[in-house]
């Protein structure tokens, strides 16, 4: 069975900057094959794109929801 995480905020870079590789490895080991990186503003969207590019070979497909929340 494949697992697709449809809403992850791995772009909250400060919280994950020291262990993002471990988070992605744990996800892969748990059977997660695809993670959708959610964004709520321009800065978050750019970070999501940067994470996707930097971790393109992590073993989990990363996609980005690029957008701006109405409160932003």
Coordinates of N, CA and C in Angstrom, one line a residue:
X1 N 0.8 -1.2 0.0 CA 0.0 0.0 0.0 C 0.9 1.2 0.0
X2 N 0.5 2.2 -0.8 CA 1.2 3.5 -0.9 C 0.5 4.5 0.0
X3 N 1.2 5.3 0.7 CA 0.6 6.4 1.5 C 1.0 7.7 0.9
X4 N 0.0 8.6 0.7 CA 0.2 10.0 0.2 C -0.2 10.9 1.3
X5 N 0.8 11.7 1.8 CA 0.5 12.7 2.8 C 0.1 14.0 2.0
X6 N -1.1 14.4 2.1 CA -1.7 15.4 1.3 C -1.5 16.8 1.9
X7 N -0.9 16.9 3.1 CA -0.8 18.3 3.7 C 0.3 18.3 4.8
X8 N 1.5 18.6 4.4 CA 2.6 18.6 5.3 C 3.3 20.0 5.3
X9 N 3.6 20.5 6.4 CA 4.3 21.8 6.5 C 5.8 21.7 6.8
X10 N 6.5 20.9 5.9 CA 7.9 20.7 6.1 C 8.6 22.0 5.7
X11 N 7.9 23.0 5.2 CA 8.5 24.3 4.8 C 8.7 25.2 6.0
X12 N 8.1 24.7 7.2 CA 8.4 25.5 8.4 C 9.8 25.1 8.8
X13 N 10.7 25.7 8.0 CA 12.1 25.3 8.0 C 12.8 25.3 9.3
X14 N 12.5 26.3 10.2 CA 13.2 26.4 11.5 C 12.9 25.2 12.3
X15 N 11.7 24.6 12.2 CA 11.4 23.4 13.1 C 12.0 22.2 12.5
X16 N 12.3 22.1 11.3 CA 12.8 20.9 10.7 C 14.3 21.0 10.1
X17 N 14.9 22.2 10.3 CA 16.2 22.4 9.6 C 17.2 21.4 10.0
X18 N 17.2 20.9 11.3 CA 18.2 20.0 11.8 C 17.9 18.5 11.6
X19 N 16.6 18.2 11.3 CA 16.2 16.8 11.2 C 15.3 16.5 10.0
X20 N 15.3 17.4 9.0 CA 14.5 17.1 7.8 C 14.8 15.8 7.1
X21 N 16.1 15.5 7.0 CA 16.5 14.2 6.4 C 15.9 13.1 7.2
X22 N 15.9 13.1 8.5 CA 15.4 12.1 9.3 C 13.9 12.0 9.2
X23 N 13.2 13.1 9.1 CA 11.7 13.1 8.9 C 11.4 12.5 7.6
X24 N 12.1 12.8 6.6 CA 11.8 12.2 5.3 C 12.1 10.7 5.2
X25 N 13.2 10.3 5.9 CA 13.6 8.9 6.0 C 12.5 8.1 6.8
X26 N 12.1 8.7 7.9 CA 11.0 8.0 8.7 C 9.7 7.9 7.9
X27 N 9.4 8.9 7.1 CA 8.2 8.8 6.2 C 8.4 7.7 5.2
X28 N 9.5 7.7 4.6 CA 9.8 6.6 3.6 C 9.7 5.3 4.2
X29 N 10.3 5.1 5.4 CA 10.3 3.8 6.1 C 8.9 3.4 6.5
X30 N 8.0 4.4 6.7 CA 6.6 4.1 7.1 C 5.7 3.8 5.9
X31 N 6.3 3.9 4.7 CA 5.5 3.6 3.5 C 5.0 4.8 2.8
X32 N 5.3 6.0 3.2 CA 4.9 7.2 2.5 C 5.7 7.4 1.2
X33 N 4.9 7.5 0.1 CA 5.6 7.6 -1.2 C 5.5 9.0 -1.8
X34 N 4.6 9.8 -1.2 CA 4.4 11.2 -1.8 C 4.0 12.1 -0.7
X35 N 4.6 13.3 -0.6 CA 4.2 14.3 0.4 C 3.9 15.6 -0.4
X36 N 2.7 16.2 -0.1 CA 2.4 17.5 -0.6 C 2.8 18.5 0.4
X37 N 3.6 19.4 0.0 CA 4.1 20.5 0.9 C 3.1 21.7 0.8
X38 N 2.5 22.0 1.9 CA 1.4 23.0 1.9 C 2.1 24.4 2.2
X39 N 1.6 25.5 1.6 CA 2.1 26.8 1.9 C 0.9 27.8 2.1
X40 N 1.2 28.8 2.9 CA 0.1 29.8 3.2 C 0.5 31.2 2.8
X41 N 1.7 31.4 2.4 CA 2.1 32.8 1.9 C 3.3 32.7 0.9
X42 N 3.7 33.8 0.4 CA 4.8 33.8 -0.6 C 6.0 33.2 -0.1
X43 N 6.4 33.5 1.1 CA 7.7 33.0 1.7 C 7.6 31.5 1.9
X44 N 6.5 31.0 2.5 CA 6.3 29.6 2.6 C 6.3 28.8 1.3
X45 N 5.7 29.5 0.3 CA 5.7 28.8 -1.1 C 7.1 28.7 -1.6
X46 N 7.9 29.7 -1.4 CA 9.3 29.7 -1.9 C 10.1 28.6 -1.2
X47 N 9.9 28.5 0.2 CA 10.6 27.5 1.0 C 10.2 26.1 0.5
X48 N 8.9 25.9 0.3 CA 8.5 24.6 -0.2 C 9.1 24.2 -1.5
X49 N 9.2 25.2 -2.4 CA 9.9 24.9 -3.7 C 11.4 24.6 -3.5
X50 N 12.0 25.3 -2.5 CA 13.4 25.1 -2.2 C 13.6 23.7 -1.6
X51 N 12.8 23.3 -0.7 CA 12.8 22.0 0.0 C 12.7 20.9 -1.1
X52 N 11.7 21.1 -2.0 CA 11.4 20.1 -3.0 C 12.7 19.9 -3.9
X53 N 13.3 21.0 -4.3 CA 14.5 21.0 -5.1 C 15.7 20.3 -4.4
X54 N 15.9 20.7 -3.1 CA 17.0 20.2 -2.4 C 16.9 18.7 -2.0
X55 N 15.6 18.3 -1.9 CA 15.4 16.9 -1.4 C 14.8 16.0 -2.5
X56 N 15.1 16.4 -3.8 CA 14.5 15.6 -4.9 C 14.9 14.2 -5.0
X57 N 16.0 13.8 -4.3 CA 16.5 12.4 -4.4 C 16.3 11.7 -3.0
X58 N 15.3 12.2 -2.2 CA 15.1 11.7 -0.8 C 14.4 10.3 -0.8
X59 N 13.8 9.9 -1.9 CA 13.1 8.6 -1.9 C 11.6 8.8 -1.7
X60 N 11.2 10.0 -1.5 CA 9.7 10.3 -1.4 C 9.5 11.4 -2.4
X61 N 8.4 11.3 -3.2 CA 8.0 12.3 -4.1 C 7.5 13.5 -3.3
X62 N 8.0 14.7 -3.6 CA 7.6 15.9 -3.0 C 6.9 16.8 -4.0
X63 N 5.7 17.3 -3.7 CA 5.0 18.3 -4.5 C 4.7 19.5 -3.7
X64 N 4.4 20.6 -4.3 CA 4.1 21.8 -3.6 C 2.7 22.4 -3.9
X65 N 2.0 22.8 -2.9 CA 0.8 23.6 -3.1 C 1.3 25.1 -2.9
X66 N 1.4 25.8 -3.9 CA 1.9 27.2 -3.9 C 0.7 28.1 -3.9
X67 N 0.6 28.9 -2.8 CA -0.5 29.8 -2.7 C -0.4 30.8 -1.6
X68 N -1.4 31.6 -1.4 CA -1.5 32.6 -0.4 C -2.8 32.5 0.3
X69 N -2.7 32.3 1.7 CA -4.0 32.2 2.5 C -4.7 33.5 2.5
X70 N -6.0 33.6 2.5 CA -6.7 34.8 2.4 C -6.4 35.8 3.6
X71 N -5.9 35.3 4.7 CA -5.5 36.2 5.8 C -4.2 36.8 5.6
X72 N -3.4 36.3 4.6 CA -2.1 36.9 4.3 C -2.3 38.0 3.3

